[in-house]
Short mmCIF file of N, CA and C in Angstrom, two decimals:
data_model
loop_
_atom_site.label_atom_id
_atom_site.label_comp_id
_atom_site.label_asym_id
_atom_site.label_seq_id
_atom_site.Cartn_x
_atom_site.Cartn_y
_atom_site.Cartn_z
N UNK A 1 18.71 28.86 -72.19
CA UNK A 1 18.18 27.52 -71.98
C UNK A 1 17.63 27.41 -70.57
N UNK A 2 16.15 26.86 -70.51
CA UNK A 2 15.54 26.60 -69.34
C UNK A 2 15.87 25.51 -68.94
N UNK A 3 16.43 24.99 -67.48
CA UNK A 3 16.86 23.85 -66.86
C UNK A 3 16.27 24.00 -65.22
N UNK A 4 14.97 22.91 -65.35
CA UNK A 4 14.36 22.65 -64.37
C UNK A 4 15.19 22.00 -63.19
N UNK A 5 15.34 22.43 -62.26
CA UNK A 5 15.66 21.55 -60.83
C UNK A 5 15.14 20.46 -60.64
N UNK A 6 15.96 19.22 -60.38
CA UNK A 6 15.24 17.57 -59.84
C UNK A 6 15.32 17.87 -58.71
N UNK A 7 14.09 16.92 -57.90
CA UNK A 7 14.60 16.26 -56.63
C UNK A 7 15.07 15.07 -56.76
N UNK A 8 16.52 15.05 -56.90
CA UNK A 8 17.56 13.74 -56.87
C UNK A 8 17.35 12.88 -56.03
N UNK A 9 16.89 11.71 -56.66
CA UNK A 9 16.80 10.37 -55.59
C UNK A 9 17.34 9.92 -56.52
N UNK A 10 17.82 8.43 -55.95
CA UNK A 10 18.45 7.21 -56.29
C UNK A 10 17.58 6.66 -57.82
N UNK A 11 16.37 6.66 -57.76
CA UNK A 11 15.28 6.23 -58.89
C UNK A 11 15.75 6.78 -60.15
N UNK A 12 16.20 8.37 -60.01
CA UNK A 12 15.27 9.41 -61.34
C UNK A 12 16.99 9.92 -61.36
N UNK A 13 18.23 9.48 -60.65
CA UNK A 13 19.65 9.82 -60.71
C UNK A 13 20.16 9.69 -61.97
N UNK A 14 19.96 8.47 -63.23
CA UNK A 14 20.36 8.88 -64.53
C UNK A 14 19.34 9.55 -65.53
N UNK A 15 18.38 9.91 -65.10
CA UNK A 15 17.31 10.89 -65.88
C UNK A 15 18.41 12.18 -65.59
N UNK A 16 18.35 12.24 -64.27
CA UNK A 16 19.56 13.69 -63.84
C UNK A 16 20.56 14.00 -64.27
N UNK A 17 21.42 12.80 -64.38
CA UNK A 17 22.94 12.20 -65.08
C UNK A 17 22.63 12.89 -66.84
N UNK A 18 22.26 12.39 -67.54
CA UNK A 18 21.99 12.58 -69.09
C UNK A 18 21.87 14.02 -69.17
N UNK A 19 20.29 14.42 -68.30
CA UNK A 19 20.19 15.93 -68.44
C UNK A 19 21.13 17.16 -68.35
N UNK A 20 22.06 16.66 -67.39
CA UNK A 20 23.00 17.60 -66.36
C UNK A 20 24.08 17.57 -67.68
N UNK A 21 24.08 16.38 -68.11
CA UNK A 21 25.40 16.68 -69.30
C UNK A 21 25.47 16.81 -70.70
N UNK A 22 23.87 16.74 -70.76
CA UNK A 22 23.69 17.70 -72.39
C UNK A 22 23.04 18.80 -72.10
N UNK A 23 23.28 19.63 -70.97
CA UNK A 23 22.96 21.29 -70.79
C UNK A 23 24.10 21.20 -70.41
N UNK A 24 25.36 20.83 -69.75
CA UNK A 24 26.72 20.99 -69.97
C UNK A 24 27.44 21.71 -71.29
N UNK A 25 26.68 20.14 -71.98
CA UNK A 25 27.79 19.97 -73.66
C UNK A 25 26.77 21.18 -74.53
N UNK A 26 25.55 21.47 -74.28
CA UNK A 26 24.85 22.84 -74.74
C UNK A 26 25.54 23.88 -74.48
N UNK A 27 25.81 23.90 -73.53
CA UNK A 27 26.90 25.27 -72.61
C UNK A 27 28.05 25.08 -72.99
N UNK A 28 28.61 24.19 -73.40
CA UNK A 28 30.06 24.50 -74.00
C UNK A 28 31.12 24.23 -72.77
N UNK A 29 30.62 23.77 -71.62
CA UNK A 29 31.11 23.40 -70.45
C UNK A 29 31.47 22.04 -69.54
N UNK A 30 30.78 20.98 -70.74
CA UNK A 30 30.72 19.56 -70.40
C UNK A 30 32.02 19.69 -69.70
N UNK A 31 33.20 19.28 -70.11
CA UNK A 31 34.36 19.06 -69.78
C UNK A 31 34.62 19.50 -68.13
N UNK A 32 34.01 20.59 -67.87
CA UNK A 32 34.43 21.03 -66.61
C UNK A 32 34.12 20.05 -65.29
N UNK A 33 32.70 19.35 -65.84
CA UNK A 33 31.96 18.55 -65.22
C UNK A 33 32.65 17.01 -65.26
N UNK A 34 33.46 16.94 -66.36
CA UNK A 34 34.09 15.52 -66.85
C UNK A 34 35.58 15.47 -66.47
N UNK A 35 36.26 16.49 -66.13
CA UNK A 35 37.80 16.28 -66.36
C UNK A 35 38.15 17.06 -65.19
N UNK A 36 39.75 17.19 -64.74
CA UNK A 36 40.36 18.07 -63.74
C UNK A 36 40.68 19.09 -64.56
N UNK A 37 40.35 19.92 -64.30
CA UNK A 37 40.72 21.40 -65.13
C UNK A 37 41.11 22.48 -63.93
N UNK A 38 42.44 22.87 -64.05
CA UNK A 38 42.99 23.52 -63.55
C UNK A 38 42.15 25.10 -63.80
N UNK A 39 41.77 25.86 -62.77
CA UNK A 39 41.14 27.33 -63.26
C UNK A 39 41.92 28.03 -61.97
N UNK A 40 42.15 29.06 -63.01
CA UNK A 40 43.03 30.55 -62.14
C UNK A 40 42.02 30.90 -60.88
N UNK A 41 42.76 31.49 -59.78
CA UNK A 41 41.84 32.28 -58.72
C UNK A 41 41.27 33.99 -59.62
N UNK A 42 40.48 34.87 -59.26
CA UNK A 42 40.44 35.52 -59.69
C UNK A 42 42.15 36.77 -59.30
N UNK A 43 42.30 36.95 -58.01
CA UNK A 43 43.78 37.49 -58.64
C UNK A 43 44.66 37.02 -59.15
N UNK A 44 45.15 35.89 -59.62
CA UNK A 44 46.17 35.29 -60.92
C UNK A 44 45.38 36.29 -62.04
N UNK A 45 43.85 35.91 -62.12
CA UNK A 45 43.70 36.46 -63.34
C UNK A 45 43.65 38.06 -63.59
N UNK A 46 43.41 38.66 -62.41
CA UNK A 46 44.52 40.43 -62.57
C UNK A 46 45.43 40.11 -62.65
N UNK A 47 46.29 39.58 -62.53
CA UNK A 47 47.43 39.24 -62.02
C UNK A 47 47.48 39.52 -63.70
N UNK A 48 47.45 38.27 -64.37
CA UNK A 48 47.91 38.64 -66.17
C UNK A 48 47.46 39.36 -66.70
N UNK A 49 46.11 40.03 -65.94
CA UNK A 49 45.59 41.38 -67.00
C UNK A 49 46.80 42.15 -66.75
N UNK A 50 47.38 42.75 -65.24
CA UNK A 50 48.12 43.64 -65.13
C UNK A 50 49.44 42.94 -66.32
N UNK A 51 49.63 42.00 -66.45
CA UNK A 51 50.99 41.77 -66.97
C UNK A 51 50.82 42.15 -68.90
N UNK A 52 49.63 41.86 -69.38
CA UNK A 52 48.99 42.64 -70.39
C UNK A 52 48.61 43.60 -70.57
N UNK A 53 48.62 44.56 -69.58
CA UNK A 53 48.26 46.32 -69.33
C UNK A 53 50.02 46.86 -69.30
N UNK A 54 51.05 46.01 -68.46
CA UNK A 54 52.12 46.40 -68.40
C UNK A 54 52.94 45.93 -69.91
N UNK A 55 52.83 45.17 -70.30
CA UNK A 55 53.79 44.86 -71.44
C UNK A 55 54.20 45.77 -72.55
N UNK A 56 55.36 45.29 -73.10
CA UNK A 56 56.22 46.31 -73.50
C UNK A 56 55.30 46.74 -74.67
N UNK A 57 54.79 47.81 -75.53
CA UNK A 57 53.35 48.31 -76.07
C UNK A 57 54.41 47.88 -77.80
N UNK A 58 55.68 47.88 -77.62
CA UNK A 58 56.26 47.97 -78.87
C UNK A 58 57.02 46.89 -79.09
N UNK A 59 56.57 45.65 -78.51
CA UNK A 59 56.82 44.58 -78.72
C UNK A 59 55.18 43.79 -78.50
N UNK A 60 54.88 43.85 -79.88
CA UNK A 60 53.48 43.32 -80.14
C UNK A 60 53.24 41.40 -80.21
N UNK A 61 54.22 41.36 -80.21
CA UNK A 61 53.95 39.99 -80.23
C UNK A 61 53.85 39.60 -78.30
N UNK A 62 55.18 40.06 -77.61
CA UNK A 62 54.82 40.17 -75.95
C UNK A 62 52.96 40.65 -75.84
N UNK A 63 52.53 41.52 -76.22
CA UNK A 63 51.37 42.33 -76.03
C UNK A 63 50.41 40.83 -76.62
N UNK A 64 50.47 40.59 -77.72
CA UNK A 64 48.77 39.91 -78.48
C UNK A 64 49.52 38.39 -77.17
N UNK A 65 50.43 37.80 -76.99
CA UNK A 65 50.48 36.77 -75.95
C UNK A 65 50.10 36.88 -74.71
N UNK A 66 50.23 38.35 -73.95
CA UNK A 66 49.94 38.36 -72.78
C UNK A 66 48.43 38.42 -72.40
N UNK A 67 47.50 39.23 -73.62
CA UNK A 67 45.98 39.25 -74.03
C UNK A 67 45.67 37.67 -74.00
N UNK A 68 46.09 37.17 -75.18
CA UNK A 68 45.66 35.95 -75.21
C UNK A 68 45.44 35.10 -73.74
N UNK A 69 46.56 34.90 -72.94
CA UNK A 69 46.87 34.25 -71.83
C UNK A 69 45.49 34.84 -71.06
N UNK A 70 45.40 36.19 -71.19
CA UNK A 70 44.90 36.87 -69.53
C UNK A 70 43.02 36.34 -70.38
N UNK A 71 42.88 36.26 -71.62
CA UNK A 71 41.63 36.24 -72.05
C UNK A 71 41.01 34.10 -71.98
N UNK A 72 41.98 33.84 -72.56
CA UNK A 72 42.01 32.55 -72.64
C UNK A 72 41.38 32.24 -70.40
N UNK A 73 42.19 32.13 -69.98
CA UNK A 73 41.98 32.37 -68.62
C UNK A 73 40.76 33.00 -67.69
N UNK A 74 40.42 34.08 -68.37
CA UNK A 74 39.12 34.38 -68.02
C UNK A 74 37.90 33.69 -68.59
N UNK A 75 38.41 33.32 -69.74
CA UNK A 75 36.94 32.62 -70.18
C UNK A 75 36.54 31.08 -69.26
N UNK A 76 37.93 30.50 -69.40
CA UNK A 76 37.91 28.88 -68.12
C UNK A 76 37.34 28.98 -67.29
N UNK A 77 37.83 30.65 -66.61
CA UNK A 77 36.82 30.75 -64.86
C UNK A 77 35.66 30.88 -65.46
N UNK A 78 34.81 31.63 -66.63
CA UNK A 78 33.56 32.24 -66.61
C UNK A 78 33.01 30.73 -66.83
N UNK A 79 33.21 29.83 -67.75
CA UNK A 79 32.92 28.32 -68.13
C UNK A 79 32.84 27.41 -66.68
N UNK A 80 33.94 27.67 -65.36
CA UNK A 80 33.70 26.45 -64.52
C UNK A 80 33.03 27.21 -63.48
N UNK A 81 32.28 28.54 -63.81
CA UNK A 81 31.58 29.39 -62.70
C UNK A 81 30.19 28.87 -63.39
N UNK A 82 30.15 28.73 -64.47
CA UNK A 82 28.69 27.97 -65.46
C UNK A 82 28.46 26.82 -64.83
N UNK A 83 29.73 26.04 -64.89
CA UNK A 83 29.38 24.37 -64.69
C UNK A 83 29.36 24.60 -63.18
N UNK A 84 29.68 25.36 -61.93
CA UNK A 84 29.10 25.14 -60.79
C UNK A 84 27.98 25.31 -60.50
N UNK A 85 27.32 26.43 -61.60
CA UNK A 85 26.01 27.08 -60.96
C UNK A 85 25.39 26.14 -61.45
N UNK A 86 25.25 24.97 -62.92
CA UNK A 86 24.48 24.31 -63.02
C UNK A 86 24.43 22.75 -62.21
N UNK A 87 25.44 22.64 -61.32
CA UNK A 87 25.68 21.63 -60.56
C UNK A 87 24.32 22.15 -59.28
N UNK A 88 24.81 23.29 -58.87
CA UNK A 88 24.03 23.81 -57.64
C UNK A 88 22.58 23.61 -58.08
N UNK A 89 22.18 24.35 -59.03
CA UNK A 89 20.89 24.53 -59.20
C UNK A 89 20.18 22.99 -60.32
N UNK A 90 20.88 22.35 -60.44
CA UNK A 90 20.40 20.95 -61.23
C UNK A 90 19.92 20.03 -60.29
N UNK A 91 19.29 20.01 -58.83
CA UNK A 91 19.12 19.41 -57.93
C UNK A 91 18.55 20.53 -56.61
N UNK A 92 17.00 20.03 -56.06
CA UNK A 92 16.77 20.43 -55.18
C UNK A 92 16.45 19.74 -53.62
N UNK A 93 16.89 19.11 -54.29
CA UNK A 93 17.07 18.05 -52.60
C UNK A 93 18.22 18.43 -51.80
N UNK A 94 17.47 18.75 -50.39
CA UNK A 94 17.93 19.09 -49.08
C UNK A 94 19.87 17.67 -48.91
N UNK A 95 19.68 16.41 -49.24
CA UNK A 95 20.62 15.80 -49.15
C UNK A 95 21.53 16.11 -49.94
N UNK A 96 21.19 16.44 -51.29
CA UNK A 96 21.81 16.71 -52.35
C UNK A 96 22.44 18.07 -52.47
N UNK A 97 21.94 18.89 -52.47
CA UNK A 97 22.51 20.17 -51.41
C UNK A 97 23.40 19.86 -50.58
N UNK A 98 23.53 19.60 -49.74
CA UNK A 98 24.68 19.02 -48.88
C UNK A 98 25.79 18.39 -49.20
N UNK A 99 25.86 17.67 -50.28
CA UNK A 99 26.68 16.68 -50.61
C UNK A 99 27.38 18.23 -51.52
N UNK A 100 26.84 18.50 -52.51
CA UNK A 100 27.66 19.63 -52.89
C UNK A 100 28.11 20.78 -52.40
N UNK A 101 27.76 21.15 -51.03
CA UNK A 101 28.49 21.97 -50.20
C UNK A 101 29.97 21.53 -49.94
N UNK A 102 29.49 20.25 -49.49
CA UNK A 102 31.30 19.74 -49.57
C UNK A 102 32.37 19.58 -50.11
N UNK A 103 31.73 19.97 -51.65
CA UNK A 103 32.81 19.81 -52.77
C UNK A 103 33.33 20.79 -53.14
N UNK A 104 34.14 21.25 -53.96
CA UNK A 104 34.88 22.08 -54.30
C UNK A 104 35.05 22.21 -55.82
N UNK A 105 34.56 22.96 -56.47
CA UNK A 105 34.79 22.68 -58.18
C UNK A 105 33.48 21.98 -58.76
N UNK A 106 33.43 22.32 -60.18
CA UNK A 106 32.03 21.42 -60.97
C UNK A 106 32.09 19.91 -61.00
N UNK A 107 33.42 19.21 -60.73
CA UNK A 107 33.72 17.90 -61.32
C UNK A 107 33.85 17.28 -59.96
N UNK A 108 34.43 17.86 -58.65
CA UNK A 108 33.90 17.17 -57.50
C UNK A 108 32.90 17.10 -57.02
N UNK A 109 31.44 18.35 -57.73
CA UNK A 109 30.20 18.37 -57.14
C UNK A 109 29.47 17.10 -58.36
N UNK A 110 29.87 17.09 -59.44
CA UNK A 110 29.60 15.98 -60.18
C UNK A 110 30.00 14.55 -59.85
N UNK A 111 30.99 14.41 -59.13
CA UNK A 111 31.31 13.11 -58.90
C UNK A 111 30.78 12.50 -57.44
N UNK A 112 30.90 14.11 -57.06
CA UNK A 112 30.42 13.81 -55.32
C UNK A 112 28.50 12.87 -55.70
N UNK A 113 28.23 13.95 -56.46
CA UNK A 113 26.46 13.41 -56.75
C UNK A 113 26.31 12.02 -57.41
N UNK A 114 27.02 11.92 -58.46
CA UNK A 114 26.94 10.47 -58.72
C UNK A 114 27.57 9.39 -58.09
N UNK A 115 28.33 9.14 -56.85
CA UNK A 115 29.25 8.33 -56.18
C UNK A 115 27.71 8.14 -55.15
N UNK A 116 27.17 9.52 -54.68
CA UNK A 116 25.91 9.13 -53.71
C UNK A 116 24.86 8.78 -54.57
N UNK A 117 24.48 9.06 -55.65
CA UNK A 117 23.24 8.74 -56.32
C UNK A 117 23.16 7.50 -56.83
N UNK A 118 24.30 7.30 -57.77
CA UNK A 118 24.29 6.50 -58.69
C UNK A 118 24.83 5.13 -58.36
N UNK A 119 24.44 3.77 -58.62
CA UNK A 119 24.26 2.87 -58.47
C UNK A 119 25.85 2.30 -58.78
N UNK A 120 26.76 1.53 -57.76
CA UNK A 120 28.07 1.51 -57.97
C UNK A 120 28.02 0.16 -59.41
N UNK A 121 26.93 -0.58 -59.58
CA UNK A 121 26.95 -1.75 -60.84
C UNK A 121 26.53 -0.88 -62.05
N UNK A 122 26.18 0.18 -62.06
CA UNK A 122 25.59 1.25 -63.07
C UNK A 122 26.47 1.39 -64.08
N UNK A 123 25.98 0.81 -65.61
CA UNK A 123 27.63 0.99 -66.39
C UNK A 123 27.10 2.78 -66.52
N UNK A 124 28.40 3.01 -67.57
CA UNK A 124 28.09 4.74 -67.39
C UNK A 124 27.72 5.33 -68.83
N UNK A 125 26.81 5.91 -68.30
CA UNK A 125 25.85 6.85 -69.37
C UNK A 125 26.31 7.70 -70.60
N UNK A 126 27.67 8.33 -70.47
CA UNK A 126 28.51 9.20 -71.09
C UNK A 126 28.30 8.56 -72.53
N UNK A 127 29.61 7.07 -72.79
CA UNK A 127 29.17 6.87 -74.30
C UNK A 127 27.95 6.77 -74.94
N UNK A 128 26.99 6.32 -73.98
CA UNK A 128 25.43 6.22 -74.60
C UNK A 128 24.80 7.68 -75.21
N UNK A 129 25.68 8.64 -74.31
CA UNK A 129 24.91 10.26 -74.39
C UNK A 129 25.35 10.49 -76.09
N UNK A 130 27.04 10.27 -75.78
CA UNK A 130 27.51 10.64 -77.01
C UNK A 130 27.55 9.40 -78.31
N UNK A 131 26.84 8.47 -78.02
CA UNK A 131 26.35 7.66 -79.12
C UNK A 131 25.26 8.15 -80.10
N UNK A 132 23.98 8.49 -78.91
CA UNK A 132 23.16 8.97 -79.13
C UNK A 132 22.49 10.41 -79.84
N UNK A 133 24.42 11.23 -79.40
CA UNK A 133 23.79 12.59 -79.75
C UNK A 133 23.81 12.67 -81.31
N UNK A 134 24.55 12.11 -81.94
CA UNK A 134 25.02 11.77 -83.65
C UNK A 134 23.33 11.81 -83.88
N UNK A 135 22.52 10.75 -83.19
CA UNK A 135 21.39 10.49 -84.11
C UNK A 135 20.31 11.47 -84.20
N UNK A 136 19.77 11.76 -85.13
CA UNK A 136 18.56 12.69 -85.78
C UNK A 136 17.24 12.19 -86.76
N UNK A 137 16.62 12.92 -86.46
CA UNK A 137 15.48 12.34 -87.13
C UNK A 137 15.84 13.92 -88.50
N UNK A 138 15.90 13.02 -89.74
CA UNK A 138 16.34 14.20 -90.37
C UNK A 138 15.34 14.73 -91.48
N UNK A 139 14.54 14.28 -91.61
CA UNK A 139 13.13 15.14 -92.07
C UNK A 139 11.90 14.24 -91.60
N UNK A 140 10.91 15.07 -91.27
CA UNK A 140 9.58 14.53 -91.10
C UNK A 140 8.95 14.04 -91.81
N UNK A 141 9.01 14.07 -93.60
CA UNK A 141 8.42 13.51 -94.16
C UNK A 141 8.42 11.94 -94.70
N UNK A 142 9.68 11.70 -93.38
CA UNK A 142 9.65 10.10 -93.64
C UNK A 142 8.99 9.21 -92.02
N UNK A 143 8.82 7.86 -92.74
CA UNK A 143 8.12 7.53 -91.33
C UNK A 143 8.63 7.30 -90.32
N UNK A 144 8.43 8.00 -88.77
CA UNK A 144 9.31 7.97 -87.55
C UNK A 144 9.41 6.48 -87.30
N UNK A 145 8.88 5.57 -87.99
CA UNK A 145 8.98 4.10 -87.20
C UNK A 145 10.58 3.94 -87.59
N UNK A 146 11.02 3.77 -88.81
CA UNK A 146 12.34 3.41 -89.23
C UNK A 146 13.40 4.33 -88.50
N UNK A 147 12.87 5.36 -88.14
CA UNK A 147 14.38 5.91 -87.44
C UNK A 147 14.08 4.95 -85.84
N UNK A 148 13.37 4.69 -84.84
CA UNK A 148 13.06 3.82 -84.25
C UNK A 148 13.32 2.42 -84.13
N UNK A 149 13.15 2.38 -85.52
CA UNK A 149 13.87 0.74 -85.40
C UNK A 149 15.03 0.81 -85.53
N UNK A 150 15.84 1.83 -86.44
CA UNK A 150 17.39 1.97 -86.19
C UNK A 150 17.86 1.79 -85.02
N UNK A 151 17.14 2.43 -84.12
CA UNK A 151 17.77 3.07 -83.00
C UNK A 151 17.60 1.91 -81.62
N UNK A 152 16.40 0.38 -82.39
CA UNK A 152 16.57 -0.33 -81.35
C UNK A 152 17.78 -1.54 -82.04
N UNK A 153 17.75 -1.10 -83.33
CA UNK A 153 18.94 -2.33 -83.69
C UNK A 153 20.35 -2.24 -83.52
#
């Protein structure tokens, strides 16, 4: 998926907002951007490979748990290493840049950007995203006005 860089201003901040979190929820990573999610350093996560390389080989149930753990775990980091890079690169403004240097994680560079961007009377975009994502236009051979008017009633 191609995801163009904004220059984030105050104006074009929920054009940014919407975009940033259905190439999230495309990526399978929304959440990282939405919630506190605890993610391993990378040595914790040797850390349980070794404890899954060491386990007892004839006690298989120890063995498929310690995999699970050390795999489950690697995938979280590879998912909130996704949702940082698309935090970084979803914005090319020099201010905006900055503001996410300071943060730490996908969900403080997300909150950091919308606390500066976004308008503090601004209701929030999220249920509208996921109101919206349900709806489809579900064949062409009917007329686009009626899915339109659904969608203003």
């Amino acid at each position: 998926h191609s995801f163009r860089s904004m220059k984030l201003r105050h104006d074009n901040f929920l054009t940014w907002k919407v975009r940033t979190l259905a190439m999230a929820k495309t990526g399978r990573f929304q959440k990282f951007l939405l919630e506190d999610i605890t993610v391993l350093t990378e040595e914790e996560i040797e850390d349980l490979n070794m404890e899954y390389i060491e386990a007892d080989p004839d006690d298989t149930r120890a063995v498929k748990l310690a995999k699970k753990r050390w795999m489950d775990e690697k995938k979280k980091a590879s998912f909130a290493a996704k949702a940082e890079r698309l935090m970084i690169n979803s914005c090319s403004s020099l201010a905006a840049s900055r503001k996410l240097e300071s943060c730490e994680g996908a969900k403080a560079m997300f909150d950091g950007l919308c606390q500066k961007y976004g308008r503090q009377n601004e209701s929030d975009l999220t249920s509208l995203v996921e109101e919206l994502d349900g709806i489809r236009i579900k064949t062409m051979n009917k007329n686009p006005d009626d899915f339109f008017r659904r969608l203003i009633n």
